[in-house]
């Protein structure tokens, strides 16, 4: 009976929200494949294409805080289903648009309409499933949702050859509308038990741990979304010299790796948290790996191209790690606000990275439609510099904590019970070295 109940909740709660996140990921990455069709049909330049694709991230980012508050107040079912109807209208408008401005408005509507896709799913997991399974289910949610990126490669390429991008967006509009109705009808309501502590956005934004972790997560995850969502395709064409068939094949392989990465992060975080280890160490390792992959592209290392680009794809799912850290920092009644605040930075950085990359590339003239490798090296290199800076900022408390620990050993300082209670600032500086405490009240 218990197993039957678990499967029923999975079918009525988890899968409908996973479907909504799948559509969100599909909308996010589809422009990488239809970019050439948009340019030829509407005459868009590189900067226009960058703005058109990145406005999704901008609107998405701006909406995160209001959406987080709405999710905490009204629950994920009503908020997500209403917004998905707006995304359906945006997809319909995109299908019939002929001017850059109407395409831009339609893309913005889609971005706003799917703004609750991930955070609503994460909120539903927190509300309906045991706390010890949250990180694992977050990984499954993002894994299933990232299949939208898989769809936005070879399957979409075949559909484009059959029906064109306009007809494809008409189908996406209908599918999105149907998903909105499904979520509203199938997902049950779940009341949120109020906390004795006052749940406010200031509780999130005033937390030093948040501002130590969030910049690193944003510059890595946002850049990975920017690259896979648009700029991987021009790089592979202009720098690697891939033809259309090879390009689609590599994008398909990257999207498969992306989906597998979400599962890998989810199981890894679930495993280490059961051993009392925080997820911050995993986030730092992901950042180092991502920076190394980008440097191998910039420096034109003699590696198969799929290796660094697969790492880029995997980092796009590192939100599993970041939201696991957030879940340790804040109680369930703050989950919507906390996840929304982090997503503001994720998508805000994705917008800046995607749009600024287009502006930088346009500073070099195209030769037979292709930009020189130097243009990409400069654009990608600026991202790497900022990622290194945020990694150093993230790592500073580690160094202070390790130095304090070594000092305590050198001076044979004994520990007693009173050492467990520290001033707030000192505790926050050293939290990453302490085992996660499921009963901690933040």
Short mmCIF file of C-alpha atoms in Angstrom, two decimals:
data_model
loop_
_atom_site.label_atom_id
_atom_site.label_comp_id
_atom_site.label_asym_id
_atom_site.label_seq_id
_atom_site.Cartn_x
_atom_site.Cartn_y
_atom_site.Cartn_z
CA UNK A 1 0.00 0.00 0.00
CA UNK A 2 2.87 2.31 0.81
CA UNK A 3 4.57 1.51 -2.49
CA UNK A 4 1.31 2.09 -4.34
CA UNK A 5 0.94 5.47 -2.64
CA UNK A 6 4.51 6.45 -3.58
CA UNK A 7 3.89 5.60 -7.23
CA UNK A 8 0.62 7.50 -7.19
CA UNK A 9 2.34 10.65 -5.90
CA UNK A 10 5.09 10.19 -8.48
CA UNK A 11 2.55 9.96 -11.29
CA UNK A 12 0.36 12.83 -10.09
CA UNK A 13 3.04 15.24 -8.86
CA UNK A 14 6.54 14.44 -10.10
CA UNK A 15 5.84 13.51 -13.73
CA UNK A 16 3.53 16.45 -14.62
CA UNK A 17 6.10 18.96 -13.32
CA UNK A 18 8.86 17.06 -15.12
CA UNK A 19 6.85 17.47 -18.33
CA UNK A 20 6.65 21.22 -17.76
CA UNK A 21 10.40 21.42 -17.18
CA UNK A 22 10.98 19.33 -20.32
CA UNK A 23 9.18 21.97 -22.37
CA UNK A 24 11.15 24.73 -20.66
CA UNK A 25 14.44 23.07 -21.61
CA UNK A 26 13.24 22.49 -25.17
CA UNK A 27 12.35 26.17 -25.58
CA UNK A 28 15.66 27.18 -24.01
CA UNK A 29 17.89 25.19 -26.39
CA UNK A 30 15.92 25.00 -29.62
CA UNK A 31 17.31 28.25 -31.03
CA UNK A 32 20.75 26.66 -31.39
CA UNK A 33 19.30 24.40 -34.09
CA UNK A 34 16.89 26.83 -35.77
CA UNK A 35 19.35 29.77 -35.72
CA UNK A 36 20.30 29.40 -39.37
CA UNK A 37 16.61 29.12 -40.38
CA UNK A 38 15.75 32.27 -38.41
CA UNK A 39 18.65 34.17 -39.98
CA UNK A 40 17.75 33.16 -43.53
CA UNK A 41 13.99 33.70 -43.12
CA UNK A 42 14.08 36.98 -41.19
CA UNK A 43 17.51 38.41 -41.99
CA UNK A 44 18.72 38.47 -38.36
CA UNK A 45 22.35 39.41 -37.69
CA UNK A 46 24.59 37.84 -35.07
CA UNK A 47 23.81 40.44 -32.38
CA UNK A 48 20.06 40.27 -33.15
CA UNK A 49 20.15 36.50 -32.92
CA UNK A 50 22.01 36.71 -29.61
CA UNK A 51 19.44 39.15 -28.22
CA UNK A 52 16.49 37.13 -29.51
CA UNK A 53 17.77 33.95 -27.89
CA UNK A 54 18.98 35.57 -24.66
CA UNK A 55 15.81 37.59 -23.95
CA UNK A 56 14.38 34.28 -22.76
CA UNK A 57 17.00 34.29 -20.00
CA UNK A 58 16.47 37.97 -19.18
CA UNK A 59 12.71 37.68 -18.68
CA UNK A 60 13.16 34.37 -16.92
CA UNK A 61 15.61 35.96 -14.49
CA UNK A 62 13.46 39.02 -13.77
CA UNK A 63 10.48 36.78 -13.02
CA UNK A 64 12.24 34.49 -10.55
CA UNK A 65 11.73 36.50 -7.35
CA UNK A 66 8.01 37.21 -7.94
CA UNK A 67 7.51 33.61 -9.04
CA UNK A 68 9.29 32.32 -5.93
CA UNK A 69 7.03 34.40 -3.68
CA UNK A 70 3.94 33.20 -5.55
CA UNK A 71 5.05 29.58 -5.26
CA UNK A 72 5.52 29.91 -1.51
CA UNK A 73 2.13 31.61 -1.16
CA UNK A 74 -0.15 29.80 -3.64
CA UNK A 75 1.69 26.56 -4.34
CA UNK A 76 3.28 25.20 -7.54
CA UNK A 77 0.13 23.76 -9.13
CA UNK A 78 -1.76 27.01 -9.72
CA UNK A 79 1.25 29.19 -10.46
CA UNK A 80 2.92 26.88 -12.97
CA UNK A 81 -0.25 25.97 -14.87
CA UNK A 82 -1.23 29.63 -15.30
CA UNK A 83 2.21 30.64 -16.53
CA UNK A 84 2.40 27.75 -18.99
CA UNK A 85 -0.68 29.12 -20.74
CA UNK A 86 1.30 32.32 -21.36
CA UNK A 87 4.17 30.25 -22.78
CA UNK A 88 1.71 28.52 -25.12
CA UNK A 89 0.52 31.92 -26.37
CA UNK A 90 4.13 33.02 -26.85
CA UNK A 91 4.95 29.93 -28.89
CA UNK A 92 1.90 30.57 -31.05
CA UNK A 93 2.97 34.17 -31.65
CA UNK A 94 6.53 33.04 -32.46
CA UNK A 95 5.13 30.70 -35.12
CA UNK A 96 3.40 33.52 -37.01
CA UNK A 97 5.90 36.36 -36.43
CA UNK A 98 7.64 37.96 -39.39
CA UNK A 99 9.50 40.87 -37.77
CA UNK A 100 12.32 40.94 -35.25
CA UNK A 101 10.21 42.84 -32.70
CA UNK A 102 7.33 40.36 -32.76
CA UNK A 103 9.78 37.46 -32.51
CA UNK A 104 11.41 39.20 -29.53
CA UNK A 105 8.05 39.71 -27.78
CA UNK A 106 7.06 36.10 -28.43
CA UNK A 107 10.36 34.81 -27.08
CA UNK A 108 9.94 36.99 -23.98
CA UNK A 109 6.43 35.57 -23.44
CA UNK A 110 7.83 32.06 -23.64
CA UNK A 111 10.55 32.93 -21.12
CA UNK A 112 8.02 34.35 -18.67
CA UNK A 113 5.63 31.46 -19.23
CA UNK A 114 8.17 28.80 -18.30
CA UNK A 115 9.75 30.89 -15.52
CA UNK A 116 8.30 28.60 -12.85
CA UNK A 117 9.16 25.34 -14.61
CA UNK A 118 12.14 24.33 -12.50
CA UNK A 119 11.35 26.09 -9.23
CA UNK A 120 7.77 24.77 -9.24
CA UNK A 121 9.09 21.25 -9.70
CA UNK A 122 11.64 21.69 -6.91
CA UNK A 123 8.98 23.17 -4.63
CA UNK A 124 6.64 20.25 -5.30
CA UNK A 125 9.40 17.77 -4.44
CA UNK A 126 10.04 19.54 -1.13
CA UNK A 127 6.30 19.56 -0.33
CA UNK A 128 5.50 15.97 -1.26
CA UNK A 129 8.61 13.84 -0.74
CA UNK A 130 10.88 13.02 2.23
CA UNK A 131 13.74 15.45 2.82
CA UNK A 132 16.42 12.78 2.47
CA UNK A 133 15.27 12.12 -1.11
CA UNK A 134 15.08 15.74 -2.27
CA UNK A 135 18.54 15.89 -3.88
CA UNK A 136 18.03 12.57 -5.68
CA UNK A 137 14.59 13.56 -7.00
CA UNK A 138 15.93 16.97 -8.05
CA UNK A 139 18.46 15.09 -10.15
CA UNK A 140 15.74 12.94 -11.72
CA UNK A 141 13.62 16.03 -12.38
CA UNK A 142 16.44 17.83 -14.19
CA UNK A 143 17.46 14.64 -16.00
CA UNK A 144 13.96 14.17 -17.43
CA UNK A 145 13.61 17.87 -18.16
CA UNK A 146 16.95 17.99 -19.96
CA UNK A 147 15.57 15.47 -22.44
CA UNK A 148 14.13 18.65 -23.94
CA UNK A 149 17.70 19.46 -24.99
CA UNK A 150 17.94 16.00 -26.57
CA UNK A 151 14.73 16.67 -28.48
CA UNK A 152 16.11 20.01 -29.68
CA UNK A 153 18.80 18.24 -31.74
CA UNK A 154 18.31 15.33 -34.15
CA UNK A 155 14.53 14.91 -33.55
CA UNK A 156 13.90 18.62 -34.18
CA UNK A 157 16.21 18.51 -37.22
CA UNK A 158 14.01 15.83 -38.78
CA UNK A 159 10.86 17.79 -37.90
CA UNK A 160 12.31 20.96 -39.43
CA UNK A 161 12.94 19.13 -42.71
CA UNK A 162 9.39 17.83 -42.65
CA UNK A 163 7.32 20.82 -41.52
CA UNK A 164 9.53 23.90 -41.00
CA UNK A 165 10.11 25.90 -37.81
CA UNK A 166 6.79 27.75 -37.89
CA UNK A 167 4.66 24.62 -37.93
CA UNK A 168 6.90 23.16 -35.23
CA UNK A 169 6.18 26.10 -32.94
CA UNK A 170 2.45 25.72 -33.55
CA UNK A 171 2.72 22.15 -32.26
CA UNK A 172 4.79 23.33 -29.29
CA UNK A 173 2.11 25.91 -28.48
CA UNK A 174 -0.60 23.24 -28.41
CA UNK A 175 1.56 20.85 -26.35
CA UNK A 176 2.39 23.54 -23.81
CA UNK A 177 -1.26 24.47 -23.39
CA UNK A 178 -2.18 20.81 -22.87
CA UNK A 179 0.56 20.45 -20.23
CA UNK A 180 -0.79 23.48 -18.37
CA UNK A 181 -4.23 21.89 -18.22
CA UNK A 182 -2.72 18.55 -17.15
CA UNK A 183 -0.89 20.12 -14.21
CA UNK A 184 -3.95 22.04 -13.05
CA UNK A 185 -6.26 19.03 -13.25
CA UNK A 186 -4.02 16.15 -12.12
CA UNK A 187 -1.72 17.62 -9.44
CA UNK A 188 -3.34 17.72 -5.98
CA UNK A 189 -3.11 20.71 -3.67
CA UNK A 190 -0.77 20.56 -0.72
CA UNK A 191 -1.04 22.98 2.15
CA UNK A 192 2.17 24.62 3.38
CA UNK A 193 2.66 24.47 7.14
CA UNK A 194 3.64 27.95 8.31
CA UNK A 195 6.90 28.34 10.20
CA UNK A 196 7.29 30.08 13.53
CA UNK A 197 10.04 32.14 11.91
CA UNK A 198 9.04 34.87 9.51
CA UNK A 199 9.66 33.75 5.91
CA UNK A 200 10.88 36.71 3.88
CA UNK A 201 13.09 37.27 0.88
CA UNK A 202 15.41 39.26 3.13
CA UNK A 203 16.16 36.05 5.03
CA UNK A 204 17.68 34.70 1.82
CA UNK A 205 19.40 37.82 0.52
CA UNK A 206 20.82 38.63 3.95
CA UNK A 207 22.54 35.27 4.28
CA UNK A 208 26.32 35.40 3.70
CA UNK A 209 26.46 31.77 2.67
CA UNK A 210 24.11 32.50 -0.22
CA UNK A 211 26.33 35.29 -1.56
CA UNK A 212 29.43 33.16 -1.24
CA UNK A 213 27.98 30.29 -3.29
CA UNK A 214 25.59 32.02 -5.73
CA UNK A 215 28.13 33.94 -7.91
CA UNK A 216 30.11 30.77 -8.62
CA UNK A 217 26.98 28.80 -9.44
CA UNK A 218 25.65 31.59 -11.66
CA UNK A 219 28.79 32.19 -13.71
CA UNK A 220 29.27 28.47 -14.33
CA UNK A 221 25.71 27.28 -14.87
CA UNK A 222 24.63 30.45 -16.72
CA UNK A 223 27.63 30.29 -19.06
CA UNK A 224 26.99 26.60 -19.75
CA UNK A 225 23.38 27.39 -20.69
CA UNK A 226 24.54 30.24 -22.90
CA UNK A 227 27.04 28.06 -24.73
CA UNK A 228 24.84 25.03 -25.26
CA UNK A 229 21.73 27.10 -25.92
CA UNK A 230 23.29 29.05 -28.80
CA UNK A 231 27.04 29.50 -29.19
CA UNK A 232 28.10 25.86 -29.36
CA UNK A 233 26.56 25.67 -32.81
CA UNK A 234 28.48 28.63 -34.37
CA UNK A 235 31.73 27.51 -32.68
CA UNK A 236 31.44 23.99 -34.07
CA UNK A 237 30.66 25.39 -37.51
CA UNK A 238 33.14 28.30 -37.67
CA UNK A 239 36.05 26.91 -35.63
CA UNK A 240 35.71 23.13 -35.89
CA UNK A 241 34.44 23.25 -39.49
CA UNK A 242 31.62 20.75 -38.96
CA UNK A 243 28.99 20.32 -41.63
CA UNK A 244 25.28 20.34 -40.78
CA UNK A 245 25.00 16.57 -40.21
CA UNK A 246 28.10 16.48 -37.98
CA UNK A 247 26.87 19.53 -36.07
CA UNK A 248 23.50 17.96 -35.31
CA UNK A 249 25.19 14.71 -34.29
CA UNK A 250 27.52 16.48 -31.85
CA UNK A 251 24.70 18.58 -30.38
CA UNK A 252 22.72 15.37 -29.91
CA UNK A 253 25.64 13.72 -28.09
CA UNK A 254 26.02 16.80 -25.87
CA UNK A 255 22.35 16.69 -24.95
CA UNK A 256 22.58 13.01 -24.03
CA UNK A 257 25.53 13.80 -21.78
CA UNK A 258 23.53 16.70 -20.33
CA UNK A 259 20.71 14.40 -19.31
CA UNK A 260 23.10 11.83 -17.85
CA UNK A 261 24.88 14.60 -15.92
CA UNK A 262 21.70 15.50 -14.04
CA UNK A 263 21.30 11.91 -12.92
CA UNK A 264 24.99 11.74 -11.95
CA UNK A 265 24.83 14.92 -9.87
CA UNK A 266 21.61 13.84 -8.18
CA UNK A 267 22.96 10.43 -7.13
CA UNK A 268 26.34 11.90 -6.10
CA UNK A 269 24.82 14.60 -3.88
CA UNK A 270 22.35 12.09 -2.42
CA UNK A 271 25.23 9.73 -1.57
CA UNK A 272 27.57 12.29 0.01
CA UNK A 273 24.78 13.91 2.04
CA UNK A 274 23.95 10.52 3.56
CA UNK A 275 27.56 10.47 4.75
CA UNK A 276 27.18 13.91 6.32
CA UNK A 277 29.20 15.78 3.66
CA UNK A 278 27.95 19.08 2.23
CA UNK A 279 27.41 19.64 -1.49
CA UNK A 280 29.68 22.72 -1.63
CA UNK A 281 32.75 20.60 -2.37
CA UNK A 282 31.02 19.10 -5.42
CA UNK A 283 30.15 22.58 -6.69
CA UNK A 284 33.80 23.66 -6.43
CA UNK A 285 34.95 20.56 -8.34
CA UNK A 286 32.38 21.22 -11.06
CA UNK A 287 33.64 24.80 -11.43
CA UNK A 288 37.27 23.71 -11.75
CA UNK A 289 36.34 21.11 -14.36
CA UNK A 290 34.26 23.62 -16.31
CA UNK A 291 37.03 26.23 -16.36
CA UNK A 292 39.49 23.59 -17.56
CA UNK A 293 37.13 22.55 -20.38
CA UNK A 294 36.66 26.14 -21.54
CA UNK A 295 40.42 26.77 -21.47
CA UNK A 296 40.99 23.67 -23.59
CA UNK A 297 38.61 25.12 -26.19
CA UNK A 298 40.12 28.61 -26.05
CA UNK A 299 43.71 27.33 -26.27
CA UNK A 300 42.75 24.83 -28.99
CA UNK A 301 44.09 21.85 -27.05
CA UNK A 302 44.60 18.70 -29.09
CA UNK A 303 41.57 16.91 -27.68
CA UNK A 304 38.49 15.51 -29.39
CA UNK A 305 36.02 18.40 -29.47
CA UNK A 306 33.27 16.33 -27.88
CA UNK A 307 35.19 16.04 -24.59
CA UNK A 308 35.25 19.70 -23.51
CA UNK A 309 31.81 20.32 -24.99
CA UNK A 310 30.42 17.36 -23.03
CA UNK A 311 31.76 18.95 -19.83
CA UNK A 312 30.06 22.20 -20.82
CA UNK A 313 26.81 20.27 -21.25
CA UNK A 314 27.16 18.50 -17.89
CA UNK A 315 27.73 21.79 -16.05
CA UNK A 316 24.37 22.97 -17.34
CA UNK A 317 22.78 20.47 -14.93
CA UNK A 318 24.90 21.49 -11.92
CA UNK A 319 21.79 23.27 -10.64
CA UNK A 320 21.15 19.92 -8.94
CA UNK A 321 24.19 20.61 -6.77
CA UNK A 322 23.40 24.29 -6.23
CA UNK A 323 19.80 23.66 -5.17
CA UNK A 324 20.98 20.91 -2.82
CA UNK A 325 23.18 23.50 -1.11
CA UNK A 326 20.22 25.89 -0.95
CA UNK A 327 18.03 23.17 0.59
CA UNK A 328 20.59 22.82 3.40
CA UNK A 329 20.69 26.57 4.01
CA UNK A 330 16.96 27.38 4.16
CA UNK A 331 13.73 25.77 5.50
CA UNK A 332 10.91 24.52 3.19
CA UNK A 333 8.77 27.65 3.61
CA UNK A 334 11.62 29.66 2.06
CA UNK A 335 12.30 27.16 -0.74
CA UNK A 336 10.49 29.12 -3.47
CA UNK A 337 12.18 32.41 -2.59
CA UNK A 338 15.63 30.86 -2.15
CA UNK A 339 15.52 28.85 -5.37
CA UNK A 340 14.06 31.84 -7.19
CA UNK A 341 16.80 34.16 -5.93
CA UNK A 342 19.48 31.74 -7.12
CA UNK A 343 17.75 31.32 -10.46
CA UNK A 344 17.75 35.11 -10.94
CA UNK A 345 21.52 34.94 -10.97
CA UNK A 346 21.62 31.78 -13.12
CA UNK A 347 19.42 33.16 -15.85
CA UNK A 348 20.61 36.74 -15.48
CA UNK A 349 24.16 35.62 -16.13
CA UNK A 350 23.00 33.38 -19.01
CA UNK A 351 21.40 36.46 -20.61
CA UNK A 352 24.52 38.59 -20.15
CA UNK A 353 26.85 35.86 -21.39
CA UNK A 354 24.74 34.99 -24.41
CA UNK A 355 24.06 38.55 -25.53
CA UNK A 356 27.55 39.90 -24.85
CA UNK A 357 29.08 36.98 -26.75
CA UNK A 358 27.08 38.02 -29.81
CA UNK A 359 28.20 41.64 -29.43
CA UNK A 360 31.86 40.61 -29.10
CA UNK A 361 31.70 38.31 -32.12
CA UNK A 362 30.29 41.10 -34.26
CA UNK A 363 33.47 43.13 -33.68
CA UNK A 364 35.16 40.77 -36.15
CA UNK A 365 34.03 40.72 -39.75
CA UNK A 366 32.72 37.41 -41.09
CA UNK A 367 34.62 35.67 -43.85
CA UNK A 368 32.24 33.69 -46.02
CA UNK A 369 29.75 33.72 -43.15
CA UNK A 370 32.24 32.48 -40.54
CA UNK A 371 33.82 34.37 -37.63
CA UNK A 372 37.55 33.90 -36.88
CA UNK A 373 38.69 31.77 -33.96
CA UNK A 374 40.14 34.86 -32.22
CA UNK A 375 36.65 36.30 -31.82
CA UNK A 376 35.44 33.22 -29.96
CA UNK A 377 38.63 33.07 -27.86
CA UNK A 378 38.09 36.62 -26.62
CA UNK A 379 34.38 36.11 -25.93
CA UNK A 380 34.83 32.79 -24.13
CA UNK A 381 37.94 34.03 -22.32
CA UNK A 382 36.10 36.90 -20.62
CA UNK A 383 33.68 34.37 -19.15
CA UNK A 384 36.52 32.25 -17.82
CA UNK A 385 38.17 35.22 -16.09
CA UNK A 386 34.96 35.97 -14.20
CA UNK A 387 34.47 32.31 -13.29
CA UNK A 388 37.96 32.15 -11.81
CA UNK A 389 37.23 35.28 -9.76
CA UNK A 390 34.03 33.79 -8.32
CA UNK A 391 35.83 30.52 -7.58
CA UNK A 392 38.47 32.41 -5.57
CA UNK A 393 35.68 34.26 -3.70
CA UNK A 394 33.96 30.95 -2.95
CA UNK A 395 37.19 29.34 -1.74
CA UNK A 396 38.31 32.09 0.67
CA UNK A 397 36.33 30.76 3.69
CA UNK A 398 37.85 27.35 3.06
CA UNK A 399 41.34 28.76 3.46
CA UNK A 400 40.45 30.63 6.65
CA UNK A 401 38.75 27.54 8.11
CA UNK A 402 41.67 25.24 7.25
CA UNK A 403 44.12 27.73 8.77
CA UNK A 404 42.01 27.89 11.93
CA UNK A 405 41.86 24.10 12.11
CA UNK A 406 45.64 23.75 11.68
CA UNK A 407 46.19 26.43 14.32
CA UNK A 408 44.01 24.52 16.78
CA UNK A 409 46.13 21.41 16.21
CA UNK A 410 49.44 23.24 16.58
CA UNK A 411 48.41 24.81 19.86
CA UNK A 412 46.70 21.62 21.12
CA UNK A 413 43.45 23.49 21.73
CA UNK A 414 40.94 21.08 23.19
CA UNK A 415 37.32 21.12 22.06
CA UNK A 416 34.39 21.17 24.44
CA UNK A 417 30.65 21.42 24.08
CA UNK A 418 30.70 25.19 24.18
CA UNK A 419 32.68 25.24 20.91
CA UNK A 420 29.62 23.96 19.10
CA UNK A 421 27.89 27.30 19.52
CA UNK A 422 29.62 30.06 17.60
CA UNK A 423 28.76 33.57 16.51
CA UNK A 424 26.72 33.61 13.32
CA UNK A 425 29.40 35.16 11.14
CA UNK A 426 32.07 32.69 12.22
CA UNK A 427 29.75 29.75 11.68
CA UNK A 428 28.85 30.89 8.20
CA UNK A 429 32.51 31.21 7.27
CA UNK A 430 33.23 27.62 8.24
CA UNK A 431 29.95 25.89 7.35
CA UNK A 432 31.38 24.06 4.36
CA UNK A 433 33.70 22.05 6.55
CA UNK A 434 30.95 20.82 8.83
CA UNK A 435 28.70 17.82 8.16
CA UNK A 436 25.20 18.68 7.01
CA UNK A 437 22.66 18.58 9.81
CA UNK A 438 19.20 17.67 8.66
CA UNK A 439 17.70 19.08 11.86
CA UNK A 440 19.42 22.46 11.65
CA UNK A 441 17.00 25.36 11.84
CA UNK A 442 18.11 28.17 9.61
#
